[in-house]
mmCIF file of C-alpha atoms in Angstrom:
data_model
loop_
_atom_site.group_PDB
_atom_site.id
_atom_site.type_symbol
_atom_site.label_atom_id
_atom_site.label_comp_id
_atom_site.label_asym_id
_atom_site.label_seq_id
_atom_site.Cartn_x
_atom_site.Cartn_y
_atom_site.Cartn_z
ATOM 1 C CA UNK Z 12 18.629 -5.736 -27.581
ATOM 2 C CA UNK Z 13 18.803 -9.551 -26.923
ATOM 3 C CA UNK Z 14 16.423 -11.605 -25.386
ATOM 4 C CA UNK Z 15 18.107 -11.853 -21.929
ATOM 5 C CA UNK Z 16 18.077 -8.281 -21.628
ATOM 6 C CA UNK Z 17 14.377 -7.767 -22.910
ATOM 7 C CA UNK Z 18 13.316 -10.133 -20.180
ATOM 8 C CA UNK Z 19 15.358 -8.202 -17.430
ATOM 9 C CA UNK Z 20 13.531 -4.937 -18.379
ATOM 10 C CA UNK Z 21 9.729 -6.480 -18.798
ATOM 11 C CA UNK Z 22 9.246 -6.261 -15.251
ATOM 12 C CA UNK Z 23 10.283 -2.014 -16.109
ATOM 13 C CA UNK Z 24 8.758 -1.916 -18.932
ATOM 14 C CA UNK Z 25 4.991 -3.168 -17.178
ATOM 15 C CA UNK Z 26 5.534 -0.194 -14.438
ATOM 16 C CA UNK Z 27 6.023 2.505 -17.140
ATOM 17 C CA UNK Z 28 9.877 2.539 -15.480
ATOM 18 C CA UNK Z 29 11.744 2.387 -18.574
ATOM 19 C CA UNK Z 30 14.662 5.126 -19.757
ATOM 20 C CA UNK Z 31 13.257 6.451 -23.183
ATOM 21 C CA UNK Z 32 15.477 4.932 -25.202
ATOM 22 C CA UNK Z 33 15.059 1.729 -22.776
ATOM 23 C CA UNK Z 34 11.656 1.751 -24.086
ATOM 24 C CA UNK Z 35 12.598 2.530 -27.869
ATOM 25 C CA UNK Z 36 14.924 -0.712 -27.624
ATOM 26 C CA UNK Z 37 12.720 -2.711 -25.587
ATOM 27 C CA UNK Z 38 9.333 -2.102 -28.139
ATOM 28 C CA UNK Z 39 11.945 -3.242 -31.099
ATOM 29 C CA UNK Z 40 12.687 -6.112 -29.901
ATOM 30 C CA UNK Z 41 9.429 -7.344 -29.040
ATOM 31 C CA UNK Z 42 8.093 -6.505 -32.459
ATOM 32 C CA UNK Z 43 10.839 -8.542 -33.780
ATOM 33 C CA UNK Z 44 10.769 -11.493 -31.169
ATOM 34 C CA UNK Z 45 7.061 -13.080 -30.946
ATOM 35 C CA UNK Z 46 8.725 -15.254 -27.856
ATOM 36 C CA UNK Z 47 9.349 -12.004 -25.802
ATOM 37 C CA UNK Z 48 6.350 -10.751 -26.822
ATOM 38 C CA UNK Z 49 4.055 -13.393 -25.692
ATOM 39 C CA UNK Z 50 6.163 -13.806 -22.586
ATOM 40 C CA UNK Z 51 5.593 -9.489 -22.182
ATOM 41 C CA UNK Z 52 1.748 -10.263 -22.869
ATOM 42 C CA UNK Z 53 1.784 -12.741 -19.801
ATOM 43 C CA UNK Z 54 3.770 -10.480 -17.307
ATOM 44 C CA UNK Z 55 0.744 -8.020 -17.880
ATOM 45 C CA UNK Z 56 -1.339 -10.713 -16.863
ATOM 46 C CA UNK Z 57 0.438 -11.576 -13.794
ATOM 47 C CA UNK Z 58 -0.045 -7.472 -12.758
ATOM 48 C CA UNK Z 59 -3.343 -7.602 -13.995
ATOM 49 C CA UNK Z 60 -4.697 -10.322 -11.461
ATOM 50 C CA UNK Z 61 -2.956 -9.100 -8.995
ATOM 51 C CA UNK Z 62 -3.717 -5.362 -9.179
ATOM 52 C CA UNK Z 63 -7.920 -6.484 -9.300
ATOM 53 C CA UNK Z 64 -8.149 -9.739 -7.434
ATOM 54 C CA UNK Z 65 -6.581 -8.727 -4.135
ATOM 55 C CA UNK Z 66 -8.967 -7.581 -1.535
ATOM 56 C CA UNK Z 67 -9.029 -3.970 -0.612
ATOM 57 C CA UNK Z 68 -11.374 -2.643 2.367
ATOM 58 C CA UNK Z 69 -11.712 0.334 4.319
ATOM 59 C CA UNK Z 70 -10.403 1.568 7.456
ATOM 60 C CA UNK Z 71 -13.051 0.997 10.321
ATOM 61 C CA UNK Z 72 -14.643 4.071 10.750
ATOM 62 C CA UNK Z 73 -14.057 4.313 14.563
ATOM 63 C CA UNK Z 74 -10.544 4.470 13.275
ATOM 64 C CA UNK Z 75 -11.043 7.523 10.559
ATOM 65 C CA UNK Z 76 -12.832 9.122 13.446
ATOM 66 C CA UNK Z 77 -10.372 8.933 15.900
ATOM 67 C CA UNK Z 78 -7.186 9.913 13.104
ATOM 68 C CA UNK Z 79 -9.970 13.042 12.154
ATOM 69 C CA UNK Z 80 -9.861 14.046 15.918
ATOM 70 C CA UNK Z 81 -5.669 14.658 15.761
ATOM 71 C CA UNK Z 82 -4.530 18.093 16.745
ATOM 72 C CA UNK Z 83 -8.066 18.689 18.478
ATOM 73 C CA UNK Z 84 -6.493 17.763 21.727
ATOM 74 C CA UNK Z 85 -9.281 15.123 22.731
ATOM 75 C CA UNK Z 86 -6.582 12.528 22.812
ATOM 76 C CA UNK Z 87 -3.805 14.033 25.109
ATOM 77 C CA UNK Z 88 -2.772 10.156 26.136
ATOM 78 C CA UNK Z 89 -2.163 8.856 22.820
ATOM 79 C CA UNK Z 90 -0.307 11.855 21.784
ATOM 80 C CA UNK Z 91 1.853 11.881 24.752
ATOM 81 C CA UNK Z 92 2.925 8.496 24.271
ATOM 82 C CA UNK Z 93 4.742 9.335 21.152
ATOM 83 C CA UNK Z 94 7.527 10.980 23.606
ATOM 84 C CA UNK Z 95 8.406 7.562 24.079
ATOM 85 C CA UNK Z 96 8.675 7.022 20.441
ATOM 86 C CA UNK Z 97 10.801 8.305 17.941
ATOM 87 C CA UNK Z 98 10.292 8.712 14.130
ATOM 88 C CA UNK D 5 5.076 26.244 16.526
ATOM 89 C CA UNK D 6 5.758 27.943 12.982
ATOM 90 C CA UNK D 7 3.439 26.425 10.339
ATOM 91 C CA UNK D 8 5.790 25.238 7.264
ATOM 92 C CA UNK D 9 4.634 25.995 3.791
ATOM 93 C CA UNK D 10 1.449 25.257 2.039
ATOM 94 C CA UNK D 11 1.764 23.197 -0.580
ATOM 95 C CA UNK D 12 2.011 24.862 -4.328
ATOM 96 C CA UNK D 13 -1.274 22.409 -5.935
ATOM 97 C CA UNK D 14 -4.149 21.430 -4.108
ATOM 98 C CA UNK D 15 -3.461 17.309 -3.795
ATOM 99 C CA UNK D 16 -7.114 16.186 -5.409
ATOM 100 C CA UNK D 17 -8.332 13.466 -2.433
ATOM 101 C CA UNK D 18 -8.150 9.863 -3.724
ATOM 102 C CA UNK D 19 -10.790 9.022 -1.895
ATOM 103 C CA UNK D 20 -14.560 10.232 -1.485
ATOM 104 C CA UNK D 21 -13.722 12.742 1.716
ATOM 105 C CA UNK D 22 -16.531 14.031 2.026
ATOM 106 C CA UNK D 23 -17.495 12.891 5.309
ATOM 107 C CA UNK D 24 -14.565 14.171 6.855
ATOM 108 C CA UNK D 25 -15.400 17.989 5.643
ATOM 109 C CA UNK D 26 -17.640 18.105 8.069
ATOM 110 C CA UNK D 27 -15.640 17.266 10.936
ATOM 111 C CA UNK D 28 -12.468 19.900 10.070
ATOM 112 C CA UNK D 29 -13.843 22.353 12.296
ATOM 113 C CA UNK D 30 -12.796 21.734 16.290
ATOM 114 C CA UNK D 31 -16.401 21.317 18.351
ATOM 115 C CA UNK D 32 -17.911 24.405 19.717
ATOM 116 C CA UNK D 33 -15.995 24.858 23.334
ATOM 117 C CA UNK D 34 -12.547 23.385 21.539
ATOM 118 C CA UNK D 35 -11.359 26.522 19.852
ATOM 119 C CA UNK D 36 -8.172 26.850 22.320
ATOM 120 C CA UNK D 37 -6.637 25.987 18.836
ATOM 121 C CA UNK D 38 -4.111 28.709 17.491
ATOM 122 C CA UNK D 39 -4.372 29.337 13.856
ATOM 123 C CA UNK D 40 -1.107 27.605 13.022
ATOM 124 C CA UNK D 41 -2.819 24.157 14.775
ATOM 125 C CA UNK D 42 -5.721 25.494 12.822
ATOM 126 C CA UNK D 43 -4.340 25.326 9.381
ATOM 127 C CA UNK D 44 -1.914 22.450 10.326
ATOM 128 C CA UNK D 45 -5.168 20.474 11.326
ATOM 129 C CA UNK D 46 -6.583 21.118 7.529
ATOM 130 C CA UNK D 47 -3.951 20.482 5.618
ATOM 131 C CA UNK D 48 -3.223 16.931 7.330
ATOM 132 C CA UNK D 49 -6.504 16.139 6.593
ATOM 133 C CA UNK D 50 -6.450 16.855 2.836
ATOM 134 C CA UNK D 51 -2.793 15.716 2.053
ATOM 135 C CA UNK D 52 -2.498 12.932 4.887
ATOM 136 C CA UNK D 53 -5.387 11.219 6.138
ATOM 137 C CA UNK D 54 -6.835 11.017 2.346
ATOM 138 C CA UNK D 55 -4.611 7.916 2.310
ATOM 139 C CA UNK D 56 -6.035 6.179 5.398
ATOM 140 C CA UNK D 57 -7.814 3.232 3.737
ATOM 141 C CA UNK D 58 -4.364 2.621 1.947
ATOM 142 C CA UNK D 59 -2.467 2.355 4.860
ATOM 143 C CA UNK D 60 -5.099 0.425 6.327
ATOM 144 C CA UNK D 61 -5.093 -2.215 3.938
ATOM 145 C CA UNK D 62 -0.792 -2.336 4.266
ATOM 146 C CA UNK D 63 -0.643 -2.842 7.751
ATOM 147 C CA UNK D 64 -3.439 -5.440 6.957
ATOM 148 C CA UNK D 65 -1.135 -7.074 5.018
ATOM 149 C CA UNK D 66 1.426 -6.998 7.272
ATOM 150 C CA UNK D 67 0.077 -7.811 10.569
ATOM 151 C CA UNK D 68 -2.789 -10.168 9.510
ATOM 152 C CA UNK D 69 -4.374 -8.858 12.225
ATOM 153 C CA UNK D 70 -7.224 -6.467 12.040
ATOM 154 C CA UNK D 71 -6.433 -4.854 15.474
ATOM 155 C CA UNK D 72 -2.993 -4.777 15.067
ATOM 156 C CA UNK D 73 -3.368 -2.874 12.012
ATOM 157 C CA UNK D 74 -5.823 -0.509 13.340
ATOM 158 C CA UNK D 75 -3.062 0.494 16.125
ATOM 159 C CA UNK D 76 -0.271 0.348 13.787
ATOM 160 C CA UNK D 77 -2.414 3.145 11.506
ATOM 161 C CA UNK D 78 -3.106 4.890 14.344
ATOM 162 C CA UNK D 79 0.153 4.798 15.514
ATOM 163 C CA UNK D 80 1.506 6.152 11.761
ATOM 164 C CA UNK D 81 -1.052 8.545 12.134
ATOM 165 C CA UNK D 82 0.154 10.286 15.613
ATOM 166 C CA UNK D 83 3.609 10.322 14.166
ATOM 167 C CA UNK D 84 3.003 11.767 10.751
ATOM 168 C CA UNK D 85 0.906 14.443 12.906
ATOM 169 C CA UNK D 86 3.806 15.146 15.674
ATOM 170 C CA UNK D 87 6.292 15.549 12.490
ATOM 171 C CA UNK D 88 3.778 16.773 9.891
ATOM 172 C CA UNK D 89 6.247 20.151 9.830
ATOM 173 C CA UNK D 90 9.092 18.390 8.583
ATOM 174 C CA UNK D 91 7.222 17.140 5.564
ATOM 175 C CA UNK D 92 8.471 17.762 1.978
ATOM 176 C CA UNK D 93 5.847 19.750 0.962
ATOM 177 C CA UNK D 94 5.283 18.854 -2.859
ATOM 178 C CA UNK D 95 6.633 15.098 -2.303
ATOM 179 C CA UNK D 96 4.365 12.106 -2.294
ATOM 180 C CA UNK D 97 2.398 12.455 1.006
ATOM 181 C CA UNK D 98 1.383 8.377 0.629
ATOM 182 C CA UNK D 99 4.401 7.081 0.205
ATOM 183 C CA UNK D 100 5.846 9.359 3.255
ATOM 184 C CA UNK D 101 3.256 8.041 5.639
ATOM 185 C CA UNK D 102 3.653 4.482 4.520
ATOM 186 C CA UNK D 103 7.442 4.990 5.094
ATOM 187 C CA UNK D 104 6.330 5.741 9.178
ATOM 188 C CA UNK D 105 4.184 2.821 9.026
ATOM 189 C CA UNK D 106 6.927 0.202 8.062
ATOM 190 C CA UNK D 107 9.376 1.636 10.571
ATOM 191 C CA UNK D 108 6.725 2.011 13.045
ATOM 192 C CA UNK D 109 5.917 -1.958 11.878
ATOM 193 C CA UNK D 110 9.535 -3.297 12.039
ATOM 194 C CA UNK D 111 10.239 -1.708 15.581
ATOM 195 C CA UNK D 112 6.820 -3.509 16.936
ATOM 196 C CA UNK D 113 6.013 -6.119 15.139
ATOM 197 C CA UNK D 114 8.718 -7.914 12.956
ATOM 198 C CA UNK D 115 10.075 -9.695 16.142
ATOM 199 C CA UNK D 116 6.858 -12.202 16.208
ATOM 200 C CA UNK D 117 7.138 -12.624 12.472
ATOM 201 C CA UNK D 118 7.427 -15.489 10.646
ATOM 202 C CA UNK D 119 10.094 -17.127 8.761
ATOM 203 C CA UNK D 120 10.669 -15.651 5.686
ATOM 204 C CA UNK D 121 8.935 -18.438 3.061
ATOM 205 C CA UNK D 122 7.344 -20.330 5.618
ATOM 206 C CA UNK D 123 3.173 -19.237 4.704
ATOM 207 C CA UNK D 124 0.584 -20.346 7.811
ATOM 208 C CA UNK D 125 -2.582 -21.027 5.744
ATOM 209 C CA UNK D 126 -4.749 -21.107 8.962
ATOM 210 C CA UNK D 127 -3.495 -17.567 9.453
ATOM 211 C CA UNK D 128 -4.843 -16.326 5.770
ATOM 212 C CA UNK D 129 -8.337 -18.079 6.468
ATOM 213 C CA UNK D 130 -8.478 -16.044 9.921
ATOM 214 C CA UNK D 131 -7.150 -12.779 8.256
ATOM 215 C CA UNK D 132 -9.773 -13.319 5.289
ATOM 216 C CA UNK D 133 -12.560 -14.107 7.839
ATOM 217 C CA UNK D 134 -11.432 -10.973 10.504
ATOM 218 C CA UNK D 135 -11.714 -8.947 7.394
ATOM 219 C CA UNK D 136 -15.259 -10.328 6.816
ATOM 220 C CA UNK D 137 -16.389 -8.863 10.143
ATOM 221 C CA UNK D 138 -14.797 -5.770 10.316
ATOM 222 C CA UNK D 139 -16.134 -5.070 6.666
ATOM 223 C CA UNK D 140 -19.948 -6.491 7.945
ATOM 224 C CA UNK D 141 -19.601 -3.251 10.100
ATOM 225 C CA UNK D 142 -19.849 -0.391 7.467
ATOM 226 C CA UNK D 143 -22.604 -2.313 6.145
ATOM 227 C CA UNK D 144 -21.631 -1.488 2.779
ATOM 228 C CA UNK D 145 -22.557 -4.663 0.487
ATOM 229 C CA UNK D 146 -19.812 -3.966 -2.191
ATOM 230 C CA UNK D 147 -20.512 -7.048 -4.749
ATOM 231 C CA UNK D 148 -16.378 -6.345 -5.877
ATOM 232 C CA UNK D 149 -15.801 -7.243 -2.687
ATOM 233 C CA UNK D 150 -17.604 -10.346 -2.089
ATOM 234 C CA UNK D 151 -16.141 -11.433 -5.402
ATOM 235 C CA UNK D 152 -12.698 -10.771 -4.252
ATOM 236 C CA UNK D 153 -13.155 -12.371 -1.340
ATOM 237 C CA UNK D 154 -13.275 -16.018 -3.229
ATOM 238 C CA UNK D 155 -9.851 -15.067 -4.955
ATOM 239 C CA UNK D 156 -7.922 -16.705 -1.247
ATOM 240 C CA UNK D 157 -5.730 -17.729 -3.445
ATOM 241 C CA UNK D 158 -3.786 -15.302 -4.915
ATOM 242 C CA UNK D 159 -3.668 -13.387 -1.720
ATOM 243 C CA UNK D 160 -1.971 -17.056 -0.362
ATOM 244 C CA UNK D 161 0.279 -17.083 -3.585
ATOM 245 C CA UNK D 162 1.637 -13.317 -2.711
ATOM 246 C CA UNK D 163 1.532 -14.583 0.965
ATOM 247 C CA UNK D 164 3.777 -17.353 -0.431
ATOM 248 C CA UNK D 165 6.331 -15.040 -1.765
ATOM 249 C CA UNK D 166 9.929 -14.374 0.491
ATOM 250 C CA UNK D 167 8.881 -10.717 2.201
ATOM 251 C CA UNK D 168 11.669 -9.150 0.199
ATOM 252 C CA UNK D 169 9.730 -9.732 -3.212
ATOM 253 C CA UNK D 170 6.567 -9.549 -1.859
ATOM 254 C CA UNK D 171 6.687 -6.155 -0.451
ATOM 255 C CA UNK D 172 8.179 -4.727 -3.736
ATOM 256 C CA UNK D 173 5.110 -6.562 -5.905
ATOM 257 C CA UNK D 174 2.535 -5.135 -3.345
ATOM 258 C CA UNK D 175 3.856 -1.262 -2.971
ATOM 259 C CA UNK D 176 4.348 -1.358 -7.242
ATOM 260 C CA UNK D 177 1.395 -3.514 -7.972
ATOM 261 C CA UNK D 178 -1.008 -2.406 -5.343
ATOM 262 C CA UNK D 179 -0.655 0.505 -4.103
ATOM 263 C CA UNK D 180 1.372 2.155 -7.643
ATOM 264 C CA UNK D 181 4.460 3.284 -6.223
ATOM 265 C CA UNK D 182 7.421 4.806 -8.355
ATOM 266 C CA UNK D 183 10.802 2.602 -8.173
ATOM 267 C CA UNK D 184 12.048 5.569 -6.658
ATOM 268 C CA UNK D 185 9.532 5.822 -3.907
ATOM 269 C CA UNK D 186 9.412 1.759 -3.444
ATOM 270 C CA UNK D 187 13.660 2.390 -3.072
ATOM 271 C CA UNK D 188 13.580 4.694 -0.418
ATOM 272 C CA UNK D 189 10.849 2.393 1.333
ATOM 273 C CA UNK D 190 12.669 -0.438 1.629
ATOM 274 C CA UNK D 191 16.068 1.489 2.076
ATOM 275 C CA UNK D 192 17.537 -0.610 -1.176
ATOM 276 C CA UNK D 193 19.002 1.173 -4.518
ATOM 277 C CA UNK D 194 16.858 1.614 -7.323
ATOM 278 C CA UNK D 195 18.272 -1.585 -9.298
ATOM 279 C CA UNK D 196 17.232 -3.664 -6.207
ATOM 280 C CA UNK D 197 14.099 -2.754 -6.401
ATOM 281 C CA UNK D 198 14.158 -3.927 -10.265
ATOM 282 C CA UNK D 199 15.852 -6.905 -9.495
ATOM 283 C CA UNK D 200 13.228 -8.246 -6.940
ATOM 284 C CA UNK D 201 10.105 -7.133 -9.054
ATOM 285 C CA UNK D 202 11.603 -9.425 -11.852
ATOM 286 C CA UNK D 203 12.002 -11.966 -9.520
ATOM 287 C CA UNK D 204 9.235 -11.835 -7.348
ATOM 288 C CA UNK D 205 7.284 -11.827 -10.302
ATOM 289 C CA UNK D 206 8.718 -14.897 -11.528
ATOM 290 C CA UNK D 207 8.179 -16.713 -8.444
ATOM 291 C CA UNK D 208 4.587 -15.244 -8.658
ATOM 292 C CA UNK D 209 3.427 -16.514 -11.812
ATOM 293 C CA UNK D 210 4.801 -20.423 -11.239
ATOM 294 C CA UNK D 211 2.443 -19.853 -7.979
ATOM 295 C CA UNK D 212 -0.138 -18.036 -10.081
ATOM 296 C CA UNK D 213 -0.437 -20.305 -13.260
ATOM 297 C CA UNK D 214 -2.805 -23.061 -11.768
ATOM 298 C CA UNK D 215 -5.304 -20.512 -10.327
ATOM 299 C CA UNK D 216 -5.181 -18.552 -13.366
ATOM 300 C CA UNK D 217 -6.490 -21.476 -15.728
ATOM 301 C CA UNK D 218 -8.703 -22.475 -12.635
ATOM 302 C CA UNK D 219 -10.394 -18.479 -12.829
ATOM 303 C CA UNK D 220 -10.623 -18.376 -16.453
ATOM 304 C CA UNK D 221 -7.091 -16.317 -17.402
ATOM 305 C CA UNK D 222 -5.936 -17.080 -20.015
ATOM 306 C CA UNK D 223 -1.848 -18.276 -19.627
ATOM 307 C CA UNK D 224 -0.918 -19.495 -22.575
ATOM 308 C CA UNK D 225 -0.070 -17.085 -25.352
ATOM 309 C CA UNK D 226 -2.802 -15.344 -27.478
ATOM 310 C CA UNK D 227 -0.554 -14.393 -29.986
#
């Protein structure tokens, strides 16, 4: 595997999305290429901020009430509006 | 109405659902319920509305709005309920709903989006500060949260992003889709979805690089 190709598949390789022998390639190359390697190190990086620094809240409560209340028939309006609707 | 099957595994919740166990159960002068709504009722708690606070924060990031979110979850949630029969049993739940919400999203909201690359910074200090208050009303001091909350900037280098890369980096990165599920999402082929991740996340790092130094990551090579 060249170094093209190695870059093409990092973005794979970070999400565990690599073919087996993608991966057997792929691990090869970076062992033999400290370039693709650091670059590999970096990509995690880039996931790594991502995955922890974006903000992540919770539903307002009124609103896990009122999804909890579904099929009890308290909300006949809502429901029915979903004729209108389609999938 | 003919219940469908019941799942093979009991889905562990990913979230703490204990406070809806109490609630299952119809209110005392409610039980016109058949058994079939009964059971239906259950099961969409346990395999759907688990995923609330994840759907939540997608429409978040789609709207920017914190009341346009709430309807468009609400919305997603009255659908998935109307049509929870015709749902794969054994498939991912999450990634089913959040299929609902981006159709339900395109058909009401895409119109009054903006141009694709075109990022209104007012709009992400709003969003951050709407979030502020809504989250000021479980009164629920989280200190991750706070921190997060100084980290504008990497929500306003995703922000930054063309939608098409964006939305790949946020349903893989975020929320840990499969390429497969992320494909049939977006309605693009697997290798699409590869192709935009490896772009996007070019794009993202150029945008990334100065805040990372700024925050203490480390960019330049260990190695």
């Amino acid at each position: 595997m060249n170094c093209n190709k190695t870059r093409v598949l990092m973005s794979c390789a970070l999400d565990c999305e690599l073919s087996a022998r993608e991966e057997e390639e792929f691990l090869k190359h970076l062992a033999e290429c400290p370039e693709c390697a650091a670059e590999f190190t970096e990509a995690k990086k880039t996931k790594m901020i991502i995955r922890e620094k974006i903000v992540r809240v919770k539903a307002p409560q009124s609103l896990v009430e009122s999804i909890l209340r579904l099929g009890t028939h308290t909300n006949p309006q809502a429901e029915g509006s979903l004729l209108f609707d389609q999938l | 109405m003919v219940q469908g099957n019941i799942p093979g595994k009991e889905l562990k919740p990913v979230m703490d659902t204990n406070e809806f166990s109490e609630k299952k159960k119809p209110r005392t002068g409610r039980n016109t319920l058949s058994r079939e709504e009964l059971k239906k009722q259950q099961e969409f708690q346990q395999e759907a509305v688990t995923h609330i606070n994840s759907l939540y924060n997608y429409a978040l990031h789609l709207t920017m709005n914190p009341d346009d979110a709430e309807n468009l979850v609400q919305e997603t949630y009255l659908k998935a309920y109307k049509f929870f029969n015709s749902f794969e049993r054994g498939t991912n739940c999450k990634a089913w709903l959040f299929k609902i919400l981006k159709n339900n999203y395109i058909n009401r909201f895409r119109k009054n989006s903006r141009e694709p690359g075109k990022v209104d910074y007012d709009l992400i200090k709003d969003f951050y500060h709407s979030i502020k208050d809504v989250r000021s009303d479980t009164s629920e001091a989280e200190s991750d949260y706070f921190h997060s909350l100084m980290h504008e900037e990497v929500y306003q280098a995703l922000q930054s992003l063309p939608e098409e890369f964006r939305e790949v980096i946020q349903l893989c990165d975020i929320e840990g889709f499969t390429y497969e599920e992320i494909a049939n999402m977006v309605e693009s082929p697997i290798g699409t979805v590869r192709s935009r991740l490896y772009r996007g996340r070019k794009l993202l790092r150029a945008q990334l690089e100065t805040y990372a130094r700024k925050y203490g990551f480390n960019t330049d090579s260990e190695e």
